[in-house]
Short mmCIF file of C-alpha atoms and ligand atoms in Angstrom, two decimals:
data_model
loop_
_atom_site.label_atom_id
_atom_site.label_comp_id
_atom_site.label_asym_id
_atom_site.label_seq_id
_atom_site.Cartn_x
_atom_site.Cartn_y
_atom_site.Cartn_z
CA MET A 21 291.66 107.09 151.62
CA PHE A 22 291.81 108.34 155.26
CA GLY A 23 290.36 112.00 155.16
CA LYS A 24 289.03 113.43 158.17
CA THR A 25 285.78 115.40 158.99
CA VAL A 26 285.01 114.80 162.73
CA ASN A 27 281.92 116.04 164.18
CA ARG A 28 281.77 115.24 167.83
CA GLU A 29 278.01 116.13 167.96
CA LEU A 30 277.15 113.17 165.82
CA ARG A 31 278.78 110.83 168.48
CA THR A 32 275.81 108.64 169.50
CA LYS A 33 274.67 104.94 169.28
CA ASN A 34 272.48 106.00 166.25
CA HIS A 35 274.60 104.73 163.39
CA LEU A 36 274.78 101.74 161.17
CA LEU A 37 278.00 100.67 159.39
CA ALA A 38 277.61 98.75 156.12
CA LEU A 39 280.06 97.01 153.70
CA GLU A 40 279.71 96.28 149.98
CA SER A 41 281.95 93.89 148.29
CA SER A 42 279.78 92.03 145.69
CA CYS A 43 282.09 92.66 142.65
CA ASP A 44 285.31 94.60 142.33
CA GLU A 45 284.71 97.61 144.55
CA THR A 46 285.16 97.47 148.30
CA ALA A 47 283.19 99.93 149.96
CA ALA A 48 282.33 100.97 153.63
CA ALA A 49 279.74 103.54 154.68
CA VAL A 50 278.14 104.97 157.94
CA CYS A 51 274.45 106.06 158.01
CA SER A 52 272.52 107.69 160.79
CA LEU A 53 269.49 105.63 161.89
CA ASP A 54 267.36 108.35 160.31
CA GLY A 55 268.88 107.39 156.89
CA THR A 56 271.24 110.24 156.57
CA LEU A 57 274.63 109.24 155.02
CA ARG A 58 277.47 110.29 157.38
CA ALA A 59 280.33 108.87 155.54
CA GLY A 60 281.15 106.71 152.57
CA ARG A 61 284.19 105.55 150.79
CA VAL A 62 284.90 103.20 147.76
CA ALA A 63 288.34 101.53 147.16
CA SER A 64 287.92 100.89 143.37
CA GLN A 65 289.86 97.96 141.69
CA VAL A 66 289.09 99.23 138.13
CA GLU A 67 292.58 99.87 137.03
CA ILE A 68 293.62 96.45 138.13
CA HIS A 69 290.87 94.59 136.28
CA ARG A 70 291.09 96.99 133.16
CA GLN A 71 294.22 95.12 132.12
CA TYR A 72 292.16 91.91 131.86
CA GLY A 73 289.15 93.58 130.19
CA GLY A 74 286.78 92.48 132.95
CA VAL A 75 286.57 91.38 136.54
CA VAL A 76 288.86 88.39 137.68
CA PRO A 77 287.14 87.01 140.77
CA GLU A 78 290.13 85.69 142.63
CA VAL A 79 292.03 89.05 142.15
CA ALA A 80 288.90 90.92 143.29
CA SER A 81 288.70 88.80 146.35
CA ARG A 82 292.25 89.23 147.34
CA ASN A 83 291.97 92.92 147.07
CA HIS A 84 288.92 93.15 149.20
CA ILE A 85 290.86 91.55 152.02
CA LEU A 86 293.50 94.27 151.59
CA HIS A 87 290.97 97.19 151.59
CA VAL A 88 288.24 96.23 153.91
CA ARG A 89 289.69 96.97 157.33
CA PRO A 90 291.38 100.39 156.32
CA LEU A 91 288.01 101.32 154.79
CA VAL A 92 286.19 100.56 158.07
CA GLU A 93 288.54 102.69 160.11
CA ALA A 94 288.42 105.39 157.53
CA VAL A 95 284.69 105.85 157.56
CA LEU A 96 284.35 105.67 161.42
CA ASN A 97 286.90 108.55 161.30
CA ASP A 98 285.01 110.44 158.63
CA ALA A 99 281.71 110.14 160.59
CA GLY A 100 283.52 111.15 163.79
CA ILE A 101 282.34 108.10 165.59
CA THR A 102 283.78 104.80 167.01
CA LEU A 103 282.55 101.13 166.92
CA ARG A 104 280.81 101.80 170.18
CA ASP A 105 278.48 104.28 168.41
CA VAL A 106 277.31 101.66 165.81
CA ALA A 107 273.95 100.10 166.51
CA ALA A 108 274.12 97.40 163.87
CA PHE A 109 276.34 96.15 161.17
CA ALA A 110 275.29 95.27 157.62
CA ALA A 111 276.94 93.72 154.41
CA THR A 112 275.87 92.86 150.84
CA SER A 113 275.07 89.08 150.97
CA GLY A 114 274.16 88.66 147.18
CA PRO A 115 273.89 88.68 144.30
CA GLY A 116 277.49 88.85 143.17
CA LEU A 117 280.78 86.82 143.27
CA VAL A 118 280.85 84.38 146.07
CA SER A 119 284.50 84.92 146.90
CA SER A 120 284.00 88.68 146.97
CA LEU A 121 280.64 88.68 148.92
CA LEU A 122 282.24 86.58 151.75
CA ILE A 123 284.85 89.25 152.58
CA GLY A 124 282.43 91.90 153.37
CA THR A 125 279.87 89.70 155.14
CA SER A 126 282.85 87.94 157.25
CA MET A 127 283.99 91.48 158.31
CA ALA A 128 280.50 92.81 159.24
CA LYS A 129 279.53 89.59 161.06
CA ALA A 130 282.90 89.64 162.91
CA LEU A 131 282.19 93.21 163.97
CA ALA A 132 278.71 92.49 165.02
CA VAL A 133 279.88 89.71 167.20
CA ALA A 134 282.83 91.63 168.72
CA GLU A 135 280.54 94.52 169.68
CA GLY A 136 277.51 92.56 170.55
CA LYS A 137 275.30 94.17 167.97
CA PRO A 138 272.92 92.88 165.22
CA PHE A 139 273.82 91.91 161.77
CA LEU A 140 271.88 92.58 158.55
CA ALA A 141 272.39 90.70 155.30
CA ILE A 142 271.33 93.10 152.51
CA ASN A 143 270.46 92.16 148.84
CA HIS A 144 272.66 94.36 146.43
CA MET A 145 269.78 94.91 144.24
CA GLU A 146 267.63 96.26 147.11
CA GLY A 147 270.51 98.57 147.91
CA HIS A 148 270.38 100.07 144.25
CA LEU A 149 266.57 100.01 144.28
CA LEU A 150 266.26 102.25 147.34
CA SER A 151 269.19 104.56 146.50
CA PRO A 152 267.06 107.12 144.74
CA PHE A 153 265.31 107.82 148.06
CA MET A 154 268.48 108.85 149.80
CA GLY A 155 269.53 112.38 150.29
CA GLY A 156 266.21 113.82 151.59
CA ASN A 157 264.04 111.98 148.95
CA GLY A 158 262.47 109.61 151.53
CA PRO A 159 260.37 108.21 152.79
CA VAL A 160 260.39 105.04 150.76
CA ARG A 161 256.84 104.97 148.93
CA PRO A 162 255.15 102.96 146.17
CA CYS A 163 256.73 103.50 142.92
CA VAL A 164 258.15 101.85 139.79
CA ALA A 165 261.87 101.14 139.89
CA LEU A 166 264.13 100.67 137.04
CA ILE A 167 267.49 99.14 138.08
CA VAL A 168 270.09 99.42 135.43
CA SER A 169 273.45 97.84 136.33
CA GLY A 170 276.29 95.80 134.81
CA GLY A 171 274.72 92.58 135.87
CA HIS A 172 270.86 93.34 136.08
CA THR A 173 268.17 95.29 134.08
CA MET A 174 265.00 95.09 135.82
CA LEU A 175 261.54 96.74 136.38
CA VAL A 176 260.24 96.35 139.90
CA ARG A 177 257.08 97.46 141.41
CA VAL A 178 257.73 98.91 145.01
CA HIS A 179 254.80 98.54 147.32
CA ASP A 180 257.17 99.30 150.54
CA VAL A 181 260.51 98.38 151.90
CA GLY A 182 260.86 94.50 151.33
CA ARG A 183 257.72 94.27 149.27
CA TYR A 184 258.64 94.13 145.68
CA GLU A 185 257.14 92.69 142.69
CA LEU A 186 259.28 91.87 139.68
CA LEU A 187 257.59 93.36 136.49
CA GLY A 188 260.18 92.56 133.93
CA ARG A 189 263.99 91.86 133.37
CA THR A 190 266.45 91.35 130.70
CA ARG A 191 266.24 88.06 128.70
CA ASP A 192 269.83 88.17 127.70
CA ASP A 193 272.39 91.10 128.38
CA ALA A 194 271.85 93.62 131.12
CA ALA A 195 272.16 97.40 129.86
CA GLY A 196 275.46 98.02 131.46
CA GLU A 197 276.73 94.63 129.91
CA ALA A 198 275.55 95.90 126.57
CA PHE A 199 277.48 99.24 127.07
CA ASP A 200 280.52 97.36 128.14
CA LYS A 201 280.45 94.59 125.30
CA VAL A 202 279.94 97.19 122.56
CA ALA A 203 282.76 99.43 123.93
CA LYS A 204 285.02 96.38 123.94
CA MET A 205 284.08 95.91 120.03
CA LEU A 206 284.94 99.50 119.57
CA GLY A 207 288.38 99.13 121.27
CA LEU A 208 287.43 101.24 124.21
CA PRO A 209 288.73 100.47 127.72
CA TYR A 210 286.70 98.61 130.51
CA PRO A 211 284.31 99.68 131.87
CA GLY A 212 282.80 100.70 128.63
CA GLY A 213 279.63 102.65 129.94
CA PRO A 214 281.42 105.89 131.01
CA GLU A 215 283.54 105.88 127.85
CA ILE A 216 280.49 105.64 125.52
CA ASP A 217 278.79 108.30 127.72
CA LYS A 218 281.82 110.59 127.24
CA LEU A 219 282.18 110.06 123.51
CA ALA A 220 278.52 110.16 122.77
CA ALA A 221 278.23 113.71 123.82
CA ASN A 222 280.10 114.85 120.51
CA GLY A 223 278.18 112.33 118.35
CA ASP A 224 274.93 112.18 116.10
CA PRO A 225 272.57 109.74 117.87
CA ALA A 226 270.67 109.33 114.39
CA ALA A 227 274.05 108.52 112.43
CA PHE A 228 273.18 104.76 112.76
CA ALA A 229 269.78 103.16 113.12
CA PHE A 230 270.73 100.48 115.60
CA PRO A 231 267.75 98.12 116.67
CA ARG A 232 265.51 98.93 119.70
CA SER A 233 264.13 95.66 120.95
CA PHE A 234 260.66 96.29 122.32
CA LEU A 235 259.73 92.52 121.91
CA ASP A 236 255.97 92.42 121.54
CA GLY A 237 255.55 96.13 122.35
CA ARG A 238 253.59 95.53 125.53
CA SER A 239 256.25 93.43 127.26
CA LEU A 240 258.25 94.80 130.17
CA GLU A 241 261.17 92.48 129.42
CA PHE A 242 264.42 93.57 127.74
CA SER A 243 266.81 92.24 125.29
CA PHE A 244 270.09 93.97 124.16
CA SER A 245 271.92 91.05 122.44
CA GLY A 246 270.47 92.20 119.06
CA LEU A 247 272.11 95.62 119.52
CA LYS A 248 275.43 93.95 120.19
CA THR A 249 275.10 91.85 116.96
CA ALA A 250 274.15 95.03 114.85
CA VAL A 251 277.24 96.78 116.06
CA LEU A 252 279.43 93.83 115.14
CA TYR A 253 278.14 93.64 111.76
CA GLU A 254 278.47 97.32 111.19
CA ARG A 255 281.97 97.29 112.48
CA PRO A 256 283.90 96.22 109.20
CA ARG A 257 282.40 99.27 107.45
CA LEU A 258 283.64 101.73 110.13
CA ASP A 259 286.71 103.79 110.26
CA LEU A 260 287.08 103.92 114.10
CA THR A 261 290.31 106.01 113.86
CA ARG A 262 287.93 108.76 112.69
CA GLU A 263 286.99 110.61 115.89
CA GLN A 264 283.55 111.70 114.59
CA THR A 265 282.66 108.17 113.41
CA LEU A 266 283.45 106.84 116.77
CA ALA A 267 281.47 109.55 118.50
CA ASP A 268 278.62 108.81 116.11
CA VAL A 269 278.60 105.09 116.84
CA CYS A 270 278.65 105.73 120.65
CA ALA A 271 275.78 108.14 120.38
CA SER A 272 273.71 105.86 118.29
CA VAL A 273 274.29 102.88 120.58
CA GLN A 274 273.51 104.86 123.60
CA ALA A 275 270.26 106.41 122.01
CA ALA A 276 269.14 102.82 121.21
CA ILE A 277 269.69 101.59 124.67
CA VAL A 278 268.26 104.83 126.39
CA GLU A 279 264.97 104.76 124.24
CA VAL A 280 264.14 101.21 125.24
CA LEU A 281 264.76 101.98 128.97
CA VAL A 282 262.74 105.02 128.96
CA GLU A 283 259.68 103.71 127.07
CA LYS A 284 259.55 100.36 129.11
CA LEU A 285 259.65 102.35 132.19
CA VAL A 286 256.84 104.64 131.17
CA LEU A 287 254.97 101.68 130.06
CA ALA A 288 255.47 100.02 133.39
CA ALA A 289 254.36 103.04 135.27
CA ARG A 290 251.10 103.35 133.12
CA LYS A 291 250.45 99.46 133.44
CA ALA A 292 250.95 99.82 137.31
CA ARG A 293 249.21 103.09 137.68
CA LEU A 294 251.91 104.68 139.42
CA ASP A 295 253.06 108.30 139.03
CA LEU A 296 256.45 107.90 140.67
CA ALA A 297 259.64 106.35 139.15
CA ALA A 298 262.90 105.65 140.85
CA VAL A 299 265.91 104.89 138.57
CA SER A 300 269.25 103.47 139.98
CA GLY A 301 272.29 101.22 139.15
CA GLY A 302 275.60 102.05 137.29
CA VAL A 303 273.91 102.84 133.95
CA SER A 304 271.63 105.46 135.65
CA CYS A 305 274.83 107.67 135.68
CA ASN A 306 274.58 108.00 132.05
CA ARG A 307 273.96 111.62 131.00
CA GLY A 308 272.01 110.80 128.01
CA LEU A 309 269.64 108.39 130.02
CA ARG A 310 269.27 111.04 132.87
CA ALA A 311 268.23 113.75 130.29
CA ALA A 312 265.88 111.65 128.53
CA LEU A 313 264.15 110.34 131.59
CA GLN A 314 263.80 113.84 132.95
CA ALA A 315 262.24 114.98 129.66
CA ARG A 316 259.88 112.10 129.13
CA CYS A 317 258.64 111.82 132.80
CA THR A 318 257.87 115.51 132.81
CA ARG A 319 255.82 115.20 129.82
CA GLU A 320 254.11 112.03 131.22
CA GLY A 321 253.44 113.70 134.62
CA ILE A 322 255.50 111.00 136.39
CA GLY A 323 257.60 112.14 139.43
CA LEU A 324 261.22 111.03 138.95
CA LEU A 325 263.83 110.06 141.52
CA LEU A 326 267.29 109.57 140.24
CA ALA A 327 270.02 108.26 142.38
CA GLU A 328 272.69 110.71 142.89
CA PRO A 329 275.56 109.92 140.39
CA ALA A 330 278.14 109.00 143.11
CA LEU A 331 275.38 106.60 144.48
CA CYS A 332 274.60 104.94 141.10
CA THR A 333 277.66 102.70 140.73
CA ASP A 334 278.51 100.16 143.49
CA ASN A 335 278.92 101.80 146.81
CA ALA A 336 278.16 100.98 150.54
CA GLY A 337 276.10 104.13 151.27
CA MET A 338 273.09 102.46 149.49
CA ILE A 339 273.60 99.28 151.40
CA ALA A 340 273.72 101.25 154.68
CA PHE A 341 270.55 103.01 153.62
CA ALA A 342 268.66 99.84 152.80
CA ALA A 343 269.72 98.27 156.16
CA VAL A 344 268.69 101.37 158.12
CA GLN A 345 265.13 100.99 156.45
CA ARG A 346 265.00 97.27 157.41
CA PHE A 347 266.58 97.81 160.98
CA GLN A 348 263.97 100.53 161.70
CA ARG A 349 261.26 97.90 160.81
CA GLY A 350 262.73 95.49 163.27
CA HIS A 351 264.64 93.20 160.78
CA THR A 352 267.88 91.64 161.63
CA SER A 353 269.66 88.55 159.93
CA PRO A 354 271.08 85.51 161.81
CA LEU A 355 274.77 85.14 161.75
CA GLU A 356 274.42 81.69 159.87
CA ALA A 357 272.95 83.82 157.07
CA ASP A 358 274.94 82.59 153.86
CA VAL A 359 275.92 84.51 150.79
CA ASP A 360 274.13 83.79 147.65
CA PRO A 361 275.49 84.56 144.15
CA ASN A 362 272.06 84.42 142.83
CA LEU A 363 270.02 85.90 145.67
CA PRO A 364 266.74 86.98 144.08
CA LEU A 365 265.05 90.37 145.00
CA ALA A 366 261.57 89.32 144.64
O1 LIG B 414 275.68 99.18 139.50
P1 LIG B 414 277.11 98.86 138.91
O2 LIG B 414 278.32 99.79 139.45
O3 LIG B 414 277.55 97.38 139.24
C1 LIG B 414 276.80 96.32 139.08
O4 LIG B 414 276.07 96.04 140.18
O5 LIG B 414 276.66 95.82 137.99
O6 LIG B 414 277.04 98.99 137.38
C2 LIG B 414 278.25 98.87 136.52
C3 LIG B 414 277.74 99.21 135.16
C4 LIG B 414 278.82 98.88 134.09
O7 LIG B 414 278.30 98.06 133.11
C5 LIG B 414 279.23 100.25 133.69
O8 LIG B 414 279.77 100.22 132.26
C6 LIG B 414 277.86 100.99 133.67
O9 LIG B 414 277.46 100.46 134.95
N1 LIG B 414 278.11 102.39 133.73
C7 LIG B 414 277.51 103.25 132.77
C8 LIG B 414 277.94 104.57 133.18
N2 LIG B 414 278.73 104.63 134.27
C9 LIG B 414 278.75 103.16 134.67
N3 LIG B 414 276.90 102.98 131.60
C10 LIG B 414 276.64 103.99 131.01
N4 LIG B 414 276.96 105.29 131.22
C11 LIG B 414 277.62 105.69 132.30
N5 LIG B 414 277.93 106.95 132.51
ZN1 LIG B 415 275.58 97.12 141.37
#
């Protein structure tokens, strides 16, 4: 956890330190004020929560407390800076688990007070939304954004930083939740998305005709609960001890989710008359989704920005980047700013 890459030349006050603790990952990152990620670390709790088949909030919160301070020290060390070189501190203030959010925000506020620097409360979904613009893909510009995570699936029209218009969201399960729930039915470990991704690589995506819920065809809303039910009904007929059967089910489930996501994104871009799409969130790691997006967007003449795989799942780099965008536009948050488990993006 304490790797060292010290570069003394980067020692200036032009840095922002951000913390992310909305769910079960504790993360810290340092960004330069030009938006370049200098250091980022994630202390994963996935092994701890796997034994329960999902995240246990109390356990997550206690582990955030254990990890947060060593992580701050580690990223400062990685970036080759000290607290004196930080111009502002940020943390995710929602949406997420209250007991988890409180750890990161309390730490960031405490650092801000101790150093006499501003604090910024950042929306976790804005972190995901802007992450495709990291790594030299900036500046942030108008686009249609698809955010696909474990808790959310939404299409957003981005006018500028902080100017977002919700175009559609899921009516029931999020895409990541659908991956996770189906994986659980198939006896795969939590989190199920990466497991399905791996197994799907050797399967036939046309083996099972699982439903694609397009709703009324022109709708930008999503629904994944029918897919879950279809897999549940199919399960008694399946011999999941057969490797090929399991791979075929995974490939077919993935194909159903991917097709809906890709088609709705293209529809949203057409409706909004935008030729740039930005895709982010844990599910955007999925190799099937990335390949399908590349192919379809190329055919449609839509530019595609995909978050780097390491920045798709929860991390603090994306929170630092979003905070830098806001800080550069003169935004800061009051220290009284509370956490909000249901914080809306738009
Ligand atoms: O964005 P994220 O890390 O956390 C939330 O904010 O929810 O997303 C986690 C979700 C989980 O549902 C996980 O199964 C899914 O992202 N996920 C994937 C893949 N990697 C993570 N889903 C499909 N394929 C993947 N490779
Ligand atoms: Zn997330």
